[in-house]
mmCIF file of C-alpha atoms in Angstrom:
data_model
loop_
_atom_site.group_PDB
_atom_site.id
_atom_site.type_symbol
_atom_site.label_atom_id
_atom_site.label_comp_id
_atom_site.label_asym_id
_atom_site.label_seq_id
_atom_site.Cartn_x
_atom_site.Cartn_y
_atom_site.Cartn_z
ATOM 1 C CA MET A 368 74.252 72.812 127.573
ATOM 2 C CA ARG A 369 77.451 74.900 127.623
ATOM 3 C CA ILE A 370 78.584 76.879 124.593
ATOM 4 C CA MET A 371 82.337 76.792 124.064
ATOM 5 C CA LYS A 372 82.660 79.178 121.130
ATOM 6 C CA THR A 373 82.125 82.926 121.471
ATOM 7 C CA THR A 374 81.115 83.941 117.935
ATOM 8 C CA MET A 375 78.361 82.863 115.562
ATOM 9 C CA ARG A 376 77.344 83.213 111.940
ATOM 10 C CA ALA A 377 74.533 85.656 111.182
ATOM 11 C CA VAL A 378 73.009 87.674 108.347
ATOM 12 C CA ILE A 379 74.113 91.209 109.122
ATOM 13 C CA ALA A 380 73.091 94.711 108.044
ATOM 14 C CA ASP A 381 75.714 97.386 108.675
ATOM 15 C CA ASP A 382 73.397 100.275 107.746
ATOM 16 C CA TYR A 383 70.043 101.069 106.187
ATOM 17 C CA GLY A 384 69.769 99.945 102.612
ATOM 18 C CA PRO A 385 68.491 97.316 100.174
ATOM 19 C CA PRO A 386 68.794 93.585 100.918
ATOM 20 C CA GLU A 387 71.585 93.302 98.348
ATOM 21 C CA ARG A 388 73.898 94.904 100.935
ATOM 22 C CA LEU A 389 73.342 92.198 103.549
ATOM 23 C CA THR A 390 76.243 89.898 104.343
ATOM 24 C CA VAL A 391 76.796 86.641 106.220
ATOM 25 C CA GLY A 392 79.470 87.234 108.851
ATOM 26 C CA GLU A 393 80.582 86.624 112.430
ATOM 27 C CA LEU A 394 79.203 88.331 115.537
ATOM 28 C CA PRO A 395 79.573 87.670 119.281
ATOM 29 C CA ILE A 396 77.059 85.122 120.560
ATOM 30 C CA PRO A 397 74.403 87.041 122.567
ATOM 31 C CA ARG A 398 74.022 86.044 126.226
ATOM 32 C CA PRO A 399 70.760 86.159 128.163
ATOM 33 C CA ASP A 400 70.171 88.690 130.937
ATOM 34 C CA ARG A 401 67.644 88.302 133.720
ATOM 35 C CA GLY A 402 64.294 87.095 132.399
ATOM 36 C CA GLN A 403 65.746 86.018 129.046
ATOM 37 C CA ILE A 404 66.645 82.787 127.278
ATOM 38 C CA GLN A 405 69.283 81.964 124.711
ATOM 39 C CA VAL A 406 68.219 79.729 121.810
ATOM 40 C CA ARG A 407 70.230 77.765 119.284
ATOM 41 C CA VAL A 408 68.211 78.709 116.220
ATOM 42 C CA ARG A 409 67.530 75.730 113.982
ATOM 43 C CA ALA A 410 65.274 77.416 111.419
ATOM 44 C CA THR A 411 63.895 80.881 110.757
ATOM 45 C CA ALA A 412 61.288 82.220 108.328
ATOM 46 C CA LEU A 413 61.508 85.559 106.525
ATOM 47 C CA ASN A 414 58.887 88.312 106.550
ATOM 48 C CA PRO A 415 58.760 91.311 104.167
ATOM 49 C CA GLY A 416 58.172 93.763 107.022
ATOM 50 C CA GLU A 417 61.602 93.041 108.517
ATOM 51 C CA LEU A 418 63.286 94.027 105.266
ATOM 52 C CA ARG A 419 61.134 97.133 104.872
ATOM 53 C CA LEU A 420 62.362 98.276 108.283
ATOM 54 C CA LEU A 421 65.880 97.833 106.967
ATOM 55 C CA GLY A 422 64.993 99.921 103.933
ATOM 56 C CA GLY A 423 64.392 102.895 106.227
ATOM 57 C CA GLU A 424 60.704 103.387 105.493
ATOM 58 C CA LEU A 425 59.949 103.591 109.226
ATOM 59 C CA ARG A 426 63.271 105.066 110.339
ATOM 60 C CA GLU A 427 61.747 107.950 112.302
ATOM 61 C CA MET A 428 59.096 105.843 114.013
ATOM 62 C CA ALA A 429 61.161 102.661 114.480
ATOM 63 C CA PRO A 430 64.911 103.375 114.250
ATOM 64 C CA LEU A 431 67.354 100.462 114.018
ATOM 65 C CA SER A 432 70.831 100.184 115.499
ATOM 66 C CA PHE A 433 73.724 98.539 113.690
ATOM 67 C CA PRO A 434 75.077 95.970 113.176
ATOM 68 C CA HIS A 435 71.567 94.588 112.882
ATOM 69 C CA VAL A 436 70.642 90.905 112.600
ATOM 70 C CA ILE A 437 67.587 90.184 110.446
ATOM 71 C CA GLY A 438 64.762 87.885 111.484
ATOM 72 C CA GLY A 439 62.009 87.368 114.026
ATOM 73 C CA ASP A 440 60.306 83.998 113.424
ATOM 74 C CA PHE A 441 62.190 80.921 114.624
ATOM 75 C CA ALA A 442 62.267 77.403 115.991
ATOM 76 C CA GLY A 443 65.167 76.127 118.079
ATOM 77 C CA THR A 444 66.546 74.714 121.307
ATOM 78 C CA VAL A 445 67.017 76.567 124.594
ATOM 79 C CA THR A 446 70.750 76.603 125.374
ATOM 80 C CA GLU A 447 70.906 78.964 128.375
ATOM 81 C CA VAL A 448 68.441 80.640 130.735
ATOM 82 C CA GLY A 449 68.902 83.894 132.577
ATOM 83 C CA ALA A 450 68.222 84.535 136.234
ATOM 84 C CA GLY A 451 64.584 84.353 137.273
ATOM 85 C CA VAL A 452 63.429 82.259 134.301
ATOM 86 C CA THR A 453 61.139 79.386 135.313
ATOM 87 C CA ARG A 454 59.029 78.976 132.185
ATOM 88 C CA PHE A 455 61.739 77.309 130.069
ATOM 89 C CA ARG A 456 64.668 75.031 130.753
ATOM 90 C CA VAL A 457 67.862 74.216 128.871
ATOM 91 C CA GLY A 458 67.034 71.627 126.226
ATOM 92 C CA ASP A 459 63.434 72.752 125.647
ATOM 93 C CA GLU A 460 62.341 72.856 122.012
ATOM 94 C CA VAL A 461 60.652 76.212 121.414
ATOM 95 C CA PHE A 462 59.278 78.351 118.606
ATOM 96 C CA GLY A 463 57.800 81.813 118.214
ATOM 97 C CA LEU A 464 58.698 85.322 117.167
ATOM 98 C CA GLY A 465 60.434 88.444 118.418
ATOM 99 C CA LEU A 466 61.054 92.027 117.350
ATOM 100 C CA PRO A 467 64.367 93.911 117.675
ATOM 101 C CA ARG A 468 65.003 95.057 121.235
ATOM 102 C CA HIS A 469 65.152 98.748 120.341
ATOM 103 C CA LEU A 470 61.624 98.486 118.898
ATOM 104 C CA ARG A 471 60.164 97.761 122.336
ATOM 105 C CA GLY A 472 57.298 100.210 121.806
ATOM 106 C CA LEU A 473 56.264 98.515 118.581
ATOM 107 C CA ALA A 474 56.779 95.070 120.117
ATOM 108 C CA ALA A 475 54.404 95.979 122.940
ATOM 109 C CA GLN A 476 51.629 96.241 120.334
ATOM 110 C CA VAL A 477 52.365 92.693 119.160
ATOM 111 C CA ALA A 478 52.579 90.939 122.521
ATOM 112 C CA SER A 479 52.257 91.756 126.207
ATOM 113 C CA PRO A 480 54.797 91.432 127.721
ATOM 114 C CA PRO A 481 56.702 92.385 124.542
ATOM 115 C CA SER A 482 58.411 89.660 122.551
ATOM 116 C CA LEU A 483 61.956 90.863 121.785
ATOM 117 C CA THR A 484 64.982 89.258 120.159
ATOM 118 C CA THR A 485 68.548 89.901 119.055
ATOM 119 C CA GLY A 486 67.653 88.590 115.569
ATOM 120 C CA THR A 487 66.892 85.060 114.383
ATOM 121 C CA LEU A 488 68.762 84.849 111.070
ATOM 122 C CA ALA A 489 71.710 83.642 113.113
ATOM 123 C CA GLU A 490 73.004 80.560 114.882
ATOM 124 C CA TYR A 491 71.987 81.936 118.301
ATOM 125 C CA ALA A 492 69.431 84.482 119.495
ATOM 126 C CA VAL A 493 68.197 85.800 122.838
ATOM 127 C CA PHE A 494 64.511 86.270 123.687
ATOM 128 C CA GLU A 495 62.400 87.519 126.574
ATOM 129 C CA ALA A 496 61.079 84.414 128.341
ATOM 130 C CA ASP A 497 57.797 85.686 129.770
ATOM 131 C CA THR A 498 55.871 86.532 126.595
ATOM 132 C CA PRO A 499 53.058 84.907 124.587
ATOM 133 C CA GLY A 500 55.328 85.259 121.552
ATOM 134 C CA LEU A 501 57.166 82.039 122.539
ATOM 135 C CA THR A 502 55.985 78.546 123.354
ATOM 136 C CA ILE A 503 57.086 74.901 123.429
ATOM 137 C CA ARG A 504 57.272 73.175 120.038
ATOM 138 C CA PRO A 505 55.227 69.967 120.349
ATOM 139 C CA PRO A 506 56.622 66.608 119.218
ATOM 140 C CA GLY A 507 55.606 65.885 115.644
ATOM 141 C CA LEU A 508 55.708 69.498 114.474
ATOM 142 C CA SER A 509 58.837 69.870 112.381
ATOM 143 C CA VAL A 510 61.358 72.609 113.063
ATOM 144 C CA GLU A 511 60.831 74.198 109.662
ATOM 145 C CA HIS A 512 57.026 74.133 109.841
ATOM 146 C CA ALA A 513 57.113 75.650 113.336
ATOM 147 C CA ALA A 514 59.449 78.443 112.194
ATOM 148 C CA ALA A 515 57.096 79.298 109.335
ATOM 149 C CA LEU A 516 53.983 79.687 111.515
ATOM 150 C CA PRO A 517 54.372 82.536 114.050
ATOM 151 C CA THR A 518 54.045 85.864 112.208
ATOM 152 C CA VAL A 519 51.664 84.643 109.509
ATOM 153 C CA GLY A 520 49.579 82.624 111.949
ATOM 154 C CA LEU A 521 49.395 85.436 114.502
ATOM 155 C CA THR A 522 48.259 87.721 111.694
ATOM 156 C CA ALA A 523 45.658 85.301 110.343
ATOM 157 C CA LEU A 524 44.011 84.629 113.716
ATOM 158 C CA PRO A 525 43.061 88.312 114.374
ATOM 159 C CA LEU A 526 41.612 88.437 110.854
ATOM 160 C CA ILE A 527 39.565 85.309 111.490
ATOM 161 C CA ARG A 528 38.182 86.773 114.706
ATOM 162 C CA ALA A 529 37.417 90.157 113.153
ATOM 163 C CA LEU A 530 35.573 88.603 110.203
ATOM 164 C CA GLU A 531 32.911 87.044 112.457
ATOM 165 C CA HIS A 532 32.155 84.802 109.485
ATOM 166 C CA ARG A 533 29.453 82.213 109.108
ATOM 167 C CA ARG A 534 29.449 78.987 107.115
ATOM 168 C CA GLY A 535 28.618 79.787 103.513
ATOM 169 C CA ASP A 536 29.885 83.376 103.587
ATOM 170 C CA VAL A 537 31.725 84.515 100.469
ATOM 171 C CA VAL A 538 35.090 86.143 101.216
ATOM 172 C CA LEU A 539 37.549 87.585 98.689
ATOM 173 C CA VAL A 540 41.198 87.246 99.773
ATOM 174 C CA ILE A 541 43.627 89.590 97.992
ATOM 175 C CA GLY A 542 47.195 88.260 97.970
ATOM 176 C CA ALA A 543 46.388 84.665 98.860
ATOM 177 C CA THR A 544 49.691 83.218 97.613
ATOM 178 C CA GLY A 545 51.779 84.906 100.320
ATOM 179 C CA GLY A 546 52.623 83.631 103.776
ATOM 180 C CA VAL A 547 49.507 84.938 105.542
ATOM 181 C CA GLY A 548 47.300 83.587 102.771
ATOM 182 C CA GLY A 549 48.849 80.154 103.264
ATOM 183 C CA VAL A 550 47.374 80.116 106.785
ATOM 184 C CA LEU A 551 44.244 82.253 106.401
ATOM 185 C CA VAL A 552 42.749 80.450 103.394
ATOM 186 C CA PRO A 553 42.891 76.979 105.034
ATOM 187 C CA MET A 554 41.375 78.417 108.222
ATOM 188 C CA LEU A 555 38.478 79.951 106.305
ATOM 189 C CA ALA A 556 37.955 76.831 104.211
ATOM 190 C CA ALA A 557 37.846 74.667 107.346
ATOM 191 C CA ALA A 558 35.106 76.935 108.698
ATOM 192 C CA GLY A 559 32.974 76.439 105.581
ATOM 193 C CA VAL A 560 33.659 79.860 104.058
ATOM 194 C CA HIS A 561 33.554 80.158 100.252
ATOM 195 C CA VAL A 562 36.954 81.703 99.492
ATOM 196 C CA ILE A 563 37.708 83.600 96.289
ATOM 197 C CA ALA A 564 41.482 84.032 96.075
ATOM 198 C CA THR A 565 43.494 86.291 93.805
ATOM 199 C CA ALA A 566 46.341 84.427 92.131
ATOM 200 C CA SER A 567 48.164 84.404 88.818
ATOM 201 C CA ALA A 568 47.372 81.590 86.418
ATOM 202 C CA GLY A 569 50.462 79.696 87.584
ATOM 203 C CA ASP A 570 49.400 79.899 91.242
ATOM 204 C CA GLY A 571 45.772 78.903 90.802
ATOM 205 C CA GLU A 572 46.327 75.254 91.641
ATOM 206 C CA TYR A 573 48.324 76.223 94.730
ATOM 207 C CA VAL A 574 45.591 78.394 96.288
ATOM 208 C CA ARG A 575 42.892 75.858 95.402
ATOM 209 C CA GLY A 576 45.010 73.319 97.258
ATOM 210 C CA LEU A 577 44.840 75.632 100.280
ATOM 211 C CA GLY A 578 41.039 75.519 100.140
ATOM 212 C CA ALA A 579 40.010 78.370 97.832
ATOM 213 C CA ARG A 580 36.798 77.572 95.917
ATOM 214 C CA GLU A 581 37.452 80.138 93.173
ATOM 215 C CA THR A 582 40.409 82.116 91.870
ATOM 216 C CA VAL A 583 40.750 85.453 90.114
ATOM 217 C CA ASP A 584 43.772 86.078 87.924
ATOM 218 C CA HIS A 585 44.758 89.578 89.004
ATOM 219 C CA ARG A 586 47.212 89.844 86.130
ATOM 220 C CA ALA A 587 44.652 89.099 83.434
ATOM 221 C CA GLY A 588 42.218 91.926 84.166
ATOM 222 C CA ASP A 589 40.561 94.086 86.809
ATOM 223 C CA THR A 590 39.930 92.029 89.941
ATOM 224 C CA ALA A 591 37.017 94.136 91.173
ATOM 225 C CA ASP A 592 35.237 93.990 87.802
ATOM 226 C CA ASP A 593 35.738 90.214 87.585
ATOM 227 C CA VAL A 594 34.307 89.580 91.051
ATOM 228 C CA ALA A 595 31.435 92.016 90.461
ATOM 229 C CA ARG A 596 30.411 90.060 87.355
ATOM 230 C CA ARG A 597 30.398 86.790 89.321
ATOM 231 C CA TYR A 598 28.664 88.244 92.389
ATOM 232 C CA PRO A 599 26.446 91.157 91.317
ATOM 233 C CA LYS A 600 24.845 91.228 94.781
ATOM 234 C CA GLY A 601 28.269 91.474 96.423
ATOM 235 C CA VAL A 602 30.476 89.389 98.699
ATOM 236 C CA ASP A 603 30.356 89.265 102.485
ATOM 237 C CA ALA A 604 33.907 90.464 103.073
ATOM 238 C CA VAL A 605 37.209 91.369 101.459
ATOM 239 C CA VAL A 606 40.532 90.656 103.178
ATOM 240 C CA ASN A 607 43.485 92.568 101.766
ATOM 241 C CA LEU A 608 46.900 90.989 102.261
ATOM 242 C CA ALA A 609 48.771 92.732 99.450
ATOM 243 C CA LEU A 610 47.434 96.001 98.010
ATOM 244 C CA PRO A 611 48.417 99.475 99.290
ATOM 245 C CA GLY A 612 45.729 101.382 101.136
ATOM 246 C CA ASP A 613 44.900 103.711 98.259
ATOM 247 C CA ASP A 614 43.697 100.751 96.180
ATOM 248 C CA LEU A 615 41.093 99.569 98.673
ATOM 249 C CA ALA A 616 38.297 101.976 97.806
ATOM 250 C CA ASP A 617 37.547 100.168 94.544
ATOM 251 C CA LEU A 618 37.240 96.867 96.406
ATOM 252 C CA ALA A 619 34.691 98.351 98.804
ATOM 253 C CA ARG A 620 32.054 98.397 96.067
ATOM 254 C CA LEU A 621 32.137 94.592 96.021
ATOM 255 C CA ILE A 622 30.973 94.234 99.616
ATOM 256 C CA ARG A 623 27.365 93.849 100.672
ATOM 257 C CA PRO A 624 25.891 96.385 103.138
ATOM 258 C CA ALA A 625 27.205 95.840 106.687
ATOM 259 C CA GLY A 626 30.021 93.689 105.305
ATOM 260 C CA ARG A 627 33.686 93.913 106.266
ATOM 261 C CA LEU A 628 36.856 95.165 104.608
ATOM 262 C CA LEU A 629 39.901 93.992 106.549
ATOM 263 C CA ASN A 630 43.461 95.049 105.773
ATOM 264 C CA ILE A 631 46.961 94.169 107.003
ATOM 265 C CA VAL A 632 49.025 96.274 104.587
ATOM 266 C CA PHE A 633 50.985 99.370 105.611
ATOM 267 C CA PRO A 634 50.631 102.274 104.821
ATOM 268 C CA VAL A 635 46.973 102.015 105.706
ATOM 269 C CA HIS A 636 44.021 103.408 103.813
ATOM 270 C CA ASP A 637 42.629 106.924 104.158
ATOM 271 C CA PRO A 638 39.523 106.623 106.387
ATOM 272 C CA LEU A 639 37.848 109.419 104.413
ATOM 273 C CA SER A 640 37.739 107.082 101.406
ATOM 274 C CA PHE A 641 34.973 105.114 103.136
ATOM 275 C CA THR A 642 32.988 107.938 104.711
ATOM 276 C CA GLY A 643 29.284 107.218 104.415
ATOM 277 C CA SER A 644 29.721 103.586 103.386
ATOM 278 C CA ASP A 645 27.786 100.890 105.210
ATOM 279 C CA LEU A 646 30.918 98.847 105.912
ATOM 280 C CA ILE A 647 33.178 97.852 108.767
ATOM 281 C CA VAL A 648 36.675 98.858 107.628
ATOM 282 C CA GLU A 649 39.585 97.848 109.836
ATOM 283 C CA THR A 650 43.357 97.413 109.676
ATOM 284 C CA LEU A 651 44.772 94.668 111.875
ATOM 285 C CA PHE A 652 48.331 93.738 112.741
ATOM 286 C CA THR A 653 50.154 90.723 114.109
ATOM 287 C CA ALA A 654 49.192 90.026 117.720
ATOM 288 C CA ALA A 655 50.421 87.288 120.057
ATOM 289 C CA VAL A 656 47.589 86.362 122.440
ATOM 290 C CA PRO A 657 48.397 83.769 125.131
ATOM 291 C CA GLY A 658 47.722 80.309 123.758
ATOM 292 C CA ASP A 659 47.534 81.299 120.089
ATOM 293 C CA LEU A 660 50.866 79.739 119.141
ATOM 294 C CA ASP A 661 49.674 76.484 120.712
ATOM 295 C CA VAL A 662 46.469 76.705 118.667
ATOM 296 C CA LEU A 663 48.504 77.130 115.485
ATOM 297 C CA ALA A 664 50.704 74.163 116.385
ATOM 298 C CA GLU A 665 47.645 71.992 117.033
ATOM 299 C CA GLN A 666 46.071 72.985 113.712
ATOM 300 C CA ALA A 667 49.323 72.194 111.905
ATOM 301 C CA LEU A 668 49.562 68.792 113.572
ATOM 302 C CA ASP A 669 45.920 68.057 112.725
ATOM 303 C CA GLY A 670 46.647 68.761 109.065
ATOM 304 C CA MET A 671 44.320 71.755 108.878
ATOM 305 C CA LEU A 672 47.277 74.051 108.225
ATOM 306 C CA PRO A 673 49.458 72.638 105.446
ATOM 307 C CA ASN A 674 53.177 73.257 105.502
ATOM 308 C CA PRO A 675 53.470 76.767 103.988
ATOM 309 C CA ILE A 676 57.146 76.578 102.983
ATOM 310 C CA GLY A 677 57.819 77.652 99.415
ATOM 311 C CA ARG A 678 61.641 77.625 99.413
ATOM 312 C CA ARG A 679 64.439 76.530 101.740
ATOM 313 C CA TYR A 680 67.906 78.035 102.157
ATOM 314 C CA LEU A 681 70.978 77.375 104.283
ATOM 315 C CA LEU A 682 72.264 80.075 106.633
ATOM 316 C CA ALA A 683 75.166 80.708 104.242
ATOM 317 C CA GLU A 684 72.484 81.613 101.668
ATOM 318 C CA GLY A 685 70.523 83.806 104.084
ATOM 319 C CA ALA A 686 71.420 87.111 102.433
ATOM 320 C CA ARG A 687 70.294 85.770 99.053
ATOM 321 C CA ALA A 688 67.036 84.563 100.608
ATOM 322 C CA CYS A 689 66.308 88.136 101.715
ATOM 323 C CA VAL A 690 66.934 89.424 98.194
ATOM 324 C CA ASP A 691 64.712 86.732 96.688
ATOM 325 C CA LEU A 692 61.866 87.614 99.058
ATOM 326 C CA LEU A 693 61.725 91.214 97.869
ATOM 327 C CA ARG A 694 62.824 90.858 94.256
ATOM 328 C CA GLN A 695 61.122 87.673 93.072
ATOM 329 C CA HIS A 696 57.600 86.319 93.005
ATOM 330 C CA THR A 697 57.393 83.944 95.947
ATOM 331 C CA ARG A 698 54.755 81.462 97.069
ATOM 332 C CA GLY A 699 54.299 80.643 100.746
ATOM 333 C CA LYS A 700 57.170 81.160 103.193
ATOM 334 C CA LEU A 701 60.924 81.313 102.653
ATOM 335 C CA VAL A 702 62.693 79.369 105.409
ATOM 336 C CA VAL A 703 66.392 79.451 106.299
ATOM 337 C CA VAL A 704 67.842 76.361 108.005
ATOM 338 C CA CYS A 705 70.402 77.551 110.529
ATOM 339 C CA ASP A 706 72.057 74.237 111.442
ATOM 340 C CA ASP A 707 72.542 70.752 110.014
ATOM 341 C CA GLU A 708 70.080 69.060 112.390
ATOM 342 C CA ALA A 709 66.858 70.693 111.243
#
């Protein structure tokens, strides 16, 4: 599949700053080196962490280079393979995730070998071929659904494993209306866990549709007090998908002895806040284990994981999608369609 043109459309950052400074412009189409593949991106899903990197919060630990193309989750078609690549062929339908190439150290914590990309909010992107962060998209799984699964699904699976839950356990999920919640809550519900989900009054029906048995309106009062009234003997675990680390200590009082408090939010909590407590407190991050993307695809095809897409945008609207993600209340995943075939 030969590419005749030499430039592509992409959502571009020229420097650190807020998402309002992003633009849709033209850049050279990236070409694969040895061990890499080029993909015609058909859809990509946005994640808040990518935009926080752009805001400069982690500039010293994870510096960016510019121009920078946003995006890591994707689904698309392999259009070129570099030397030495045997895992994929031109024409393969693939999906997965990647981190910016200059964040190789951080990417190594997500997948081994690291999953790297030139940026997926673009018509074309290049990825490392030999990584568990990429896999074949099975027939029947739509492009958009596949693009929405990688980061949230590969965050939910480590949480599921760390919970070591049993059928009938009561688990409070903080921030259930976001992308990770859209995968985690159905997984827990399918395992027979009694999920209490925080959600505003307008989102209650949505999270119950995901499988939550109860909801707590975090805008109407104190979440910890509300749950404590319902469960005076405590819950088995709390999973935090939204609150900053400093707010977790109050939630710890809800958990039964030897229960678990799991967190995915950065910056993380102060360990001294839980000194002496009979709890397992752990922060987990996205991790691509071989085979996990295939598990997520199978669960989506089986109907266990509903389509998590909250809003769709065209690539020409990609900069606005980034602004909406950070500035508006969103439900589920925001997906950008990068061509007319998706």
